[in-house]
Amino acid sequence: MIGRILRAPLVLGWLLWNVVASSWALAVTAMTPGPVGNPVLVRYPMRCRTDIEVTALAWAITVTPGTLVTVIGETDLWVHVVLGGPREEMVEMLAETEDRILSVLRGEKS
């Protein structure tokens, strides 16, 4: 329990860093002449099961600029990524976010 409480500020700091980094990347891309990114729609099979876990994960993804949860299913999320890349990289990015969320909510170490 104490470990989860102590991890919460670290996870929030990590999320804040991602928000800043994503905002910068989107701003630079928007100001650069030419097409904007390579948008992709990714199906992410999540480990989250409870409503609070799914809500926290979807919020963490959607609050990050350039990403948007479009569909929440029973066992997966569909995420639109504006500055996408290979599917494997997008799934890894989402898995890291889920690991950090679950490290606070379940106490699982990431």
PDB file of N, CA, C and O in Angstrom, residues 19-74:
ATOM      1  N   VAL A  19       3.167  14.539 -21.504  1.00  0.00           N
ATOM      2  CA  VAL A  19       2.290  15.591 -22.023  1.00  0.00           C
ATOM      3  C   VAL A  19       3.127  16.720 -22.620  1.00  0.00           C
ATOM      4  O   VAL A  19       2.849  17.196 -23.725  1.00  0.00           O
ATOM      5  N   VAL A  20       4.171  17.132 -21.921  1.00  0.00           N
ATOM      6  CA  VAL A  20       5.035  18.208 -22.413  1.00  0.00           C
ATOM      7  C   VAL A  20       5.766  17.774 -23.682  1.00  0.00           C
ATOM      8  O   VAL A  20       5.791  18.504 -24.688  1.00  0.00           O
ATOM      9  N   ALA A  21       6.345  16.580 -23.667  1.00  0.00           N
ATOM     10  CA  ALA A  21       7.096  16.087 -24.835  1.00  0.00           C
ATOM     11  C   ALA A  21       6.182  15.916 -26.053  1.00  0.00           C
ATOM     12  O   ALA A  21       6.550  16.281 -27.174  1.00  0.00           O
ATOM     13  N   SER A  22       4.993  15.386 -25.832  1.00  0.00           N
ATOM     14  CA  SER A  22       4.041  15.201 -26.935  1.00  0.00           C
ATOM     15  C   SER A  22       3.561  16.541 -27.476  1.00  0.00           C
ATOM     16  O   SER A  22       3.389  16.700 -28.688  1.00  0.00           O
ATOM     17  N   SER A  23       3.331  17.484 -26.592  1.00  0.00           N
ATOM     18  CA  SER A  23       2.913  18.824 -27.028  1.00  0.00           C
ATOM     19  C   SER A  23       3.982  19.457 -27.902  1.00  0.00           C
ATOM     20  O   SER A  23       3.680  20.050 -28.941  1.00  0.00           O
ATOM     21  N   TRP A  24       5.229  19.326 -27.481  1.00  0.00           N
ATOM     22  CA  TRP A  24       6.341  19.885 -28.252  1.00  0.00           C
ATOM     23  C   TRP A  24       6.442  19.224 -29.623  1.00  0.00           C
ATOM     24  O   TRP A  24       6.581  19.893 -30.640  1.00  0.00           O
ATOM     25  N   ALA A  25       6.358  17.896 -29.654  1.00  0.00           N
ATOM     26  CA  ALA A  25       6.456  17.172 -30.927  1.00  0.00           C
ATOM     27  C   ALA A  25       5.328  17.559 -31.870  1.00  0.00           C
ATOM     28  O   ALA A  25       5.550  17.767 -33.072  1.00  0.00           O
ATOM     29  N   LEU A  26       4.119  17.698 -31.347  1.00  0.00           N
ATOM     30  CA  LEU A  26       2.990  18.107 -32.188  1.00  0.00           C
ATOM     31  C   LEU A  26       3.152  19.531 -32.685  1.00  0.00           C
ATOM     32  O   LEU A  26       2.850  19.830 -33.844  1.00  0.00           O
ATOM     33  N   ALA A  27       3.639  20.428 -31.819  1.00  0.00           N
ATOM     34  CA  ALA A  27       3.834  21.824 -32.220  1.00  0.00           C
ATOM     35  C   ALA A  27       4.878  21.929 -33.328  1.00  0.00           C
ATOM     36  O   ALA A  27       4.674  22.639 -34.318  1.00  0.00           O
ATOM     37  N   VAL A  28       5.972  21.227 -33.174  1.00  0.00           N
ATOM     38  CA  VAL A  28       7.029  21.255 -34.192  1.00  0.00           C
ATOM     39  C   VAL A  28       6.498  20.697 -35.509  1.00  0.00           C
ATOM     40  O   VAL A  28       6.721  21.268 -36.583  1.00  0.00           O
ATOM     41  N   THR A  29       5.762  19.595 -35.437  1.00  0.00           N
ATOM     42  CA  THR A  29       5.211  18.986 -36.649  1.00  0.00           C
ATOM     43  C   THR A  29       4.201  19.912 -37.319  1.00  0.00           C
ATOM     44  O   THR A  29       4.188  20.040 -38.543  1.00  0.00           O
ATOM     45  N   ALA A  30       3.375  20.568 -36.519  1.00  0.00           N
ATOM     46  CA  ALA A  30       2.359  21.461 -37.070  1.00  0.00           C
ATOM     47  C   ALA A  30       2.987  22.680 -37.747  1.00  0.00           C
ATOM     48  O   ALA A  30       2.446  23.190 -38.727  1.00  0.00           O
ATOM     49  N   MET A  31       4.118  23.133 -37.238  1.00  0.00           N
ATOM     50  CA  MET A  31       4.766  24.316 -37.795  1.00  0.00           C
ATOM     51  C   MET A  31       5.695  23.988 -38.971  1.00  0.00           C
ATOM     52  O   MET A  31       6.161  24.890 -39.644  1.00  0.00           O
ATOM     53  N   THR A  32       5.950  22.724 -39.190  1.00  0.00           N
ATOM     54  CA  THR A  32       6.818  22.304 -40.291  1.00  0.00           C
ATOM     55  C   THR A  32       5.976  22.116 -41.548  1.00  0.00           C
ATOM     56  O   THR A  32       4.928  21.467 -41.502  1.00  0.00           O
ATOM     57  N   PRO A  33       6.404  22.696 -42.662  1.00  0.00           N
ATOM     58  CA  PRO A  33       5.643  22.517 -43.897  1.00  0.00           C
ATOM     59  C   PRO A  33       5.570  21.042 -44.296  1.00  0.00           C
ATOM     60  O   PRO A  33       6.490  20.280 -44.050  1.00  0.00           O
ATOM     61  N   GLY A  34       4.462  20.687 -44.890  1.00  0.00           N
ATOM     62  CA  GLY A  34       4.284  19.314 -45.358  1.00  0.00           C
ATOM     63  C   GLY A  34       3.211  18.588 -44.575  1.00  0.00           C
ATOM     64  O   GLY A  34       2.551  19.158 -43.703  1.00  0.00           O
ATOM     65  N   PRO A  35       3.033  17.317 -44.860  1.00  0.00           N
ATOM     66  CA  PRO A  35       2.003  16.539 -44.180  1.00  0.00           C
ATOM     67  C   PRO A  35       2.287  16.397 -42.686  1.00  0.00           C
ATOM     68  O   PRO A  35       3.437  16.418 -42.266  1.00  0.00           O
ATOM     69  N   VAL A  36       1.224  16.258 -41.918  1.00  0.00           N
ATOM     70  CA  VAL A  36       1.349  16.136 -40.468  1.00  0.00           C
ATOM     71  C   VAL A  36       1.342  14.660 -40.087  1.00  0.00           C
ATOM     72  O   VAL A  36       0.309  14.012 -40.090  1.00  0.00           O
ATOM     73  N   GLY A  37       2.506  14.147 -39.775  1.00  0.00           N
ATOM     74  CA  GLY A  37       2.632  12.816 -39.217  1.00  0.00           C
ATOM     75  C   GLY A  37       2.126  11.675 -40.072  1.00  0.00           C
ATOM     76  O   GLY A  37       1.859  11.814 -41.252  1.00  0.00           O
ATOM     77  N   ASN A  38       1.997  10.555 -39.421  1.00  0.00           N
ATOM     78  CA  ASN A  38       1.520   9.333 -40.030  1.00  0.00           C
ATOM     79  C   ASN A  38       0.484   8.741 -39.070  1.00  0.00           C
ATOM     80  O   ASN A  38       0.801   7.844 -38.298  1.00  0.00           O
ATOM     81  N   PRO A  39      -0.746   9.257 -39.064  1.00  0.00           N
ATOM     82  CA  PRO A  39      -1.731   8.800 -38.088  1.00  0.00           C
ATOM     83  C   PRO A  39      -2.054   7.317 -38.236  1.00  0.00           C
ATOM     84  O   PRO A  39      -2.117   6.796 -39.345  1.00  0.00           O
ATOM     85  N   VAL A  40      -2.213   6.661 -37.100  1.00  0.00           N
ATOM     86  CA  VAL A  40      -2.552   5.239 -37.093  1.00  0.00           C
ATOM     87  C   VAL A  40      -3.638   4.981 -36.051  1.00  0.00           C
ATOM     88  O   VAL A  40      -3.787   5.727 -35.088  1.00  0.00           O
ATOM     89  N   LEU A  41      -4.383   3.920 -36.278  1.00  0.00           N
ATOM     90  CA  LEU A  41      -5.376   3.445 -35.321  1.00  0.00           C
ATOM     91  C   LEU A  41      -4.888   2.085 -34.839  1.00  0.00           C
ATOM     92  O   LEU A  41      -4.676   1.171 -35.640  1.00  0.00           O
ATOM     93  N   VAL A  42      -4.653   1.963 -33.533  1.00  0.00           N
ATOM     94  CA  VAL A  42      -4.046   0.774 -32.960  1.00  0.00           C
ATOM     95  C   VAL A  42      -5.027   0.084 -32.014  1.00  0.00           C
ATOM     96  O   VAL A  42      -5.639   0.739 -31.174  1.00  0.00           O
ATOM     97  N   ARG A  43      -5.144  -1.245 -32.157  1.00  0.00           N
ATOM     98  CA  ARG A  43      -5.909  -2.036 -31.200  1.00  0.00           C
ATOM     99  C   ARG A  43      -4.931  -2.475 -30.125  1.00  0.00           C
ATOM    100  O   ARG A  43      -3.916  -3.096 -30.410  1.00  0.00           O
ATOM    101  N   TYR A  44      -5.239  -2.122 -28.868  1.00  0.00           N
ATOM    102  CA  TYR A  44      -4.355  -2.456 -27.759  1.00  0.00           C
ATOM    103  C   TYR A  44      -5.058  -3.429 -26.811  1.00  0.00           C
ATOM    104  O   TYR A  44      -6.052  -3.075 -26.181  1.00  0.00           O
ATOM    105  N   PRO A  45      -4.557  -4.671 -26.698  1.00  0.00           N
ATOM    106  CA  PRO A  45      -5.150  -5.626 -25.759  1.00  0.00           C
ATOM    107  C   PRO A  45      -4.691  -5.295 -24.335  1.00  0.00           C
ATOM    108  O   PRO A  45      -3.521  -5.464 -24.002  1.00  0.00           O
ATOM    109  N   MET A  46      -5.593  -4.814 -23.516  1.00  0.00           N
ATOM    110  CA  MET A  46      -5.207  -4.332 -22.188  1.00  0.00           C
ATOM    111  C   MET A  46      -5.351  -5.406 -21.115  1.00  0.00           C
ATOM    112  O   MET A  46      -6.126  -6.341 -21.257  1.00  0.00           O
ATOM    113  N   ARG A  47      -4.562  -5.218 -20.055  1.00  0.00           N
ATOM    114  CA  ARG A  47      -4.654  -6.083 -18.880  1.00  0.00           C
ATOM    115  C   ARG A  47      -5.605  -5.507 -17.840  1.00  0.00           C
ATOM    116  O   ARG A  47      -6.013  -6.217 -16.929  1.00  0.00           O
ATOM    117  N   CYS A  48      -5.927  -4.232 -17.950  1.00  0.00           N
ATOM    118  CA  CYS A  48      -6.853  -3.593 -17.012  1.00  0.00           C
ATOM    119  C   CYS A  48      -8.203  -4.300 -17.070  1.00  0.00           C
ATOM    120  O   CYS A  48      -8.681  -4.628 -18.153  1.00  0.00           O
ATOM    121  N   ARG A  49      -8.818  -4.483 -15.914  1.00  0.00           N
ATOM    122  CA  ARG A  49     -10.105  -5.165 -15.882  1.00  0.00           C
ATOM    123  C   ARG A  49     -11.190  -4.379 -15.143  1.00  0.00           C
ATOM    124  O   ARG A  49     -12.336  -4.412 -15.536  1.00  0.00           O
ATOM    125  N   THR A  50     -10.842  -3.707 -14.058  1.00  0.00           N
ATOM    126  CA  THR A  50     -11.864  -2.984 -13.307  1.00  0.00           C
ATOM    127  C   THR A  50     -12.181  -1.657 -13.988  1.00  0.00           C
ATOM    128  O   THR A  50     -11.379  -1.151 -14.793  1.00  0.00           O
ATOM    129  N   ASP A  51     -13.326  -1.105 -13.664  1.00  0.00           N
ATOM    130  CA  ASP A  51     -13.721   0.179 -14.254  1.00  0.00           C
ATOM    131  C   ASP A  51     -12.711   1.273 -13.954  1.00  0.00           C
ATOM    132  O   ASP A  51     -12.384   2.076 -14.826  1.00  0.00           O
ATOM    133  N   ILE A  52     -12.193   1.316 -12.733  1.00  0.00           N
ATOM    134  CA  ILE A  52     -11.242   2.379 -12.378  1.00  0.00           C
ATOM    135  C   ILE A  52      -9.928   2.206 -13.136  1.00  0.00           C
ATOM    136  O   ILE A  52      -9.327   3.188 -13.573  1.00  0.00           O
ATOM    137  N   GLU A  53      -9.475   0.969 -13.310  1.00  0.00           N
ATOM    138  CA  GLU A  53      -8.244   0.734 -14.065  1.00  0.00           C
ATOM    139  C   GLU A  53      -8.401   1.144 -15.523  1.00  0.00           C
ATOM    140  O   GLU A  53      -7.534   1.832 -16.079  1.00  0.00           O
ATOM    141  N   VAL A  54      -9.509   0.748 -16.126  1.00  0.00           N
ATOM    142  CA  VAL A  54      -9.754   1.081 -17.537  1.00  0.00           C
ATOM    143  C   VAL A  54      -9.903   2.595 -17.690  1.00  0.00           C
ATOM    144  O   VAL A  54      -9.349   3.194 -18.621  1.00  0.00           O
ATOM    145  N   THR A  55     -10.638   3.221 -16.773  1.00  0.00           N
ATOM    146  CA  THR A  55     -10.829   4.674 -16.841  1.00  0.00           C
ATOM    147  C   THR A  55      -9.500   5.415 -16.686  1.00  0.00           C
ATOM    148  O   THR A  55      -9.219   6.361 -17.431  1.00  0.00           O
ATOM    149  N   ALA A  56      -8.676   4.990 -15.727  1.00  0.00           N
ATOM    150  CA  ALA A  56      -7.376   5.647 -15.518  1.00  0.00           C
ATOM    151  C   ALA A  56      -6.484   5.495 -16.741  1.00  0.00           C
ATOM    152  O   ALA A  56      -5.818   6.451 -17.151  1.00  0.00           O
ATOM    153  N   LEU A  57      -6.467   4.304 -17.326  1.00  0.00           N
ATOM    154  CA  LEU A  57      -5.650   4.082 -18.526  1.00  0.00           C
ATOM    155  C   LEU A  57      -6.151   4.926 -19.688  1.00  0.00           C
ATOM    156  O   LEU A  57      -5.361   5.609 -20.355  1.00  0.00           O
ATOM    157  N   ALA A  58      -7.456   4.910 -19.926  1.00  0.00           N
ATOM    158  CA  ALA A  58      -8.016   5.699 -21.036  1.00  0.00           C
ATOM    159  C   ALA A  58      -7.753   7.187 -20.820  1.00  0.00           C
ATOM    160  O   ALA A  58      -7.436   7.908 -21.773  1.00  0.00           O
ATOM    161  N   TRP A  59      -7.864   7.655 -19.590  1.00  0.00           N
ATOM    162  CA  TRP A  59      -7.603   9.067 -19.306  1.00  0.00           C
ATOM    163  C   TRP A  59      -6.133   9.404 -19.572  1.00  0.00           C
ATOM    164  O   TRP A  59      -5.835  10.422 -20.203  1.00  0.00           O
ATOM    165  N   ALA A  60      -5.224   8.550 -19.085  1.00  0.00           N
ATOM    166  CA  ALA A  60      -3.791   8.811 -19.271  1.00  0.00           C
ATOM    167  C   ALA A  60      -3.421   8.851 -20.750  1.00  0.00           C
ATOM    168  O   ALA A  60      -2.594   9.662 -21.162  1.00  0.00           O
ATOM    169  N   ILE A  61      -4.051   8.003 -21.537  1.00  0.00           N
ATOM    170  CA  ILE A  61      -3.780   8.000 -22.980  1.00  0.00           C
ATOM    171  C   ILE A  61      -4.363   9.242 -23.635  1.00  0.00           C
ATOM    172  O   ILE A  61      -3.695   9.931 -24.407  1.00  0.00           O
ATOM    173  N   THR A  62      -5.607   9.545 -23.321  1.00  0.00           N
ATOM    174  CA  THR A  62      -6.300  10.651 -23.990  1.00  0.00           C
ATOM    175  C   THR A  62      -5.762  12.013 -23.578  1.00  0.00           C
ATOM    176  O   THR A  62      -5.758  12.938 -24.395  1.00  0.00           O
ATOM    177  N   VAL A  63      -5.278  12.158 -22.350  1.00  0.00           N
ATOM    178  CA  VAL A  63      -4.759  13.461 -21.911  1.00  0.00           C
ATOM    179  C   VAL A  63      -3.425  13.782 -22.578  1.00  0.00           C
ATOM    180  O   VAL A  63      -3.030  14.948 -22.654  1.00  0.00           O
ATOM    181  N   THR A  64      -2.755  12.769 -23.104  1.00  0.00           N
ATOM    182  CA  THR A  64      -1.489  12.986 -23.798  1.00  0.00           C
ATOM    183  C   THR A  64      -1.778  13.498 -25.211  1.00  0.00           C
ATOM    184  O   THR A  64      -2.476  12.832 -25.975  1.00  0.00           O
ATOM    185  N   PRO A  65      -1.285  14.682 -25.559  1.00  0.00           N
ATOM    186  CA  PRO A  65      -1.559  15.228 -26.888  1.00  0.00           C
ATOM    187  C   PRO A  65      -1.136  14.281 -28.003  1.00  0.00           C
ATOM    188  O   PRO A  65      -0.082  13.660 -27.940  1.00  0.00           O
ATOM    189  N   GLY A  66      -2.009  14.165 -28.992  1.00  0.00           N
ATOM    190  CA  GLY A  66      -1.710  13.325 -30.141  1.00  0.00           C
ATOM    191  C   GLY A  66      -2.237  11.912 -30.021  1.00  0.00           C
ATOM    192  O   GLY A  66      -2.094  11.122 -30.949  1.00  0.00           O
ATOM    193  N   THR A  67      -2.825  11.574 -28.866  1.00  0.00           N
ATOM    194  CA  THR A  67      -3.413  10.244 -28.700  1.00  0.00           C
ATOM    195  C   THR A  67      -4.854  10.394 -28.223  1.00  0.00           C
ATOM    196  O   THR A  67      -5.177  11.310 -27.480  1.00  0.00           O
ATOM    197  N   LEU A  68      -5.693   9.472 -28.669  1.00  0.00           N
ATOM    198  CA  LEU A  68      -7.106   9.518 -28.309  1.00  0.00           C
ATOM    199  C   LEU A  68      -7.671   8.106 -28.278  1.00  0.00           C
ATOM    200  O   LEU A  68      -7.534   7.363 -29.255  1.00  0.00           O
ATOM    201  N   VAL A  69      -8.281   7.726 -27.166  1.00  0.00           N
ATOM    202  CA  VAL A  69      -8.966   6.442 -27.091  1.00  0.00           C
ATOM    203  C   VAL A  69     -10.296   6.610 -27.816  1.00  0.00           C
ATOM    204  O   VAL A  69     -11.110   7.450 -27.449  1.00  0.00           O
ATOM    205  N   THR A  70     -10.492   5.810 -28.860  1.00  0.00           N
ATOM    206  CA  THR A  70     -11.719   5.943 -29.650  1.00  0.00           C
ATOM    207  C   THR A  70     -12.767   4.909 -29.275  1.00  0.00           C
ATOM    208  O   THR A  70     -13.956   5.186 -29.385  1.00  0.00           O
ATOM    209  N   VAL A  71     -12.349   3.718 -28.861  1.00  0.00           N
ATOM    210  CA  VAL A  71     -13.279   2.661 -28.471  1.00  0.00           C
ATOM    211  C   VAL A  71     -12.717   1.943 -27.249  1.00  0.00           C
ATOM    212  O   VAL A  71     -11.537   1.621 -27.203  1.00  0.00           O
ATOM    213  N   ILE A  72     -13.586   1.702 -26.268  1.00  0.00           N
ATOM    214  CA  ILE A  72     -13.212   0.912 -25.100  1.00  0.00           C
ATOM    215  C   ILE A  72     -14.038  -0.363 -25.142  1.00  0.00           C
ATOM    216  O   ILE A  72     -15.260  -0.327 -25.034  1.00  0.00           O
ATOM    217  N   GLY A  73     -13.353  -1.493 -25.329  1.00  0.00           N
ATOM    218  CA  GLY A  73     -14.020  -2.785 -25.351  1.00  0.00           C
ATOM    219  C   GLY A  73     -13.846  -3.498 -24.026  1.00  0.00           C
ATOM    220  O   GLY A  73     -13.294  -2.948 -23.068  1.00  0.00           O
ATOM    221  N   GLU A  74     -14.277  -4.745 -23.960  1.00  0.00           N
ATOM    222  CA  GLU A  74     -14.127  -5.539 -22.740  1.00  0.00           C
ATOM    223  C   GLU A  74     -12.657  -5.835 -22.427  1.00  0.00           C
ATOM    224  O   GLU A  74     -12.255  -5.811 -21.276  1.00  0.00           O
TER     225      GLU A  74
END
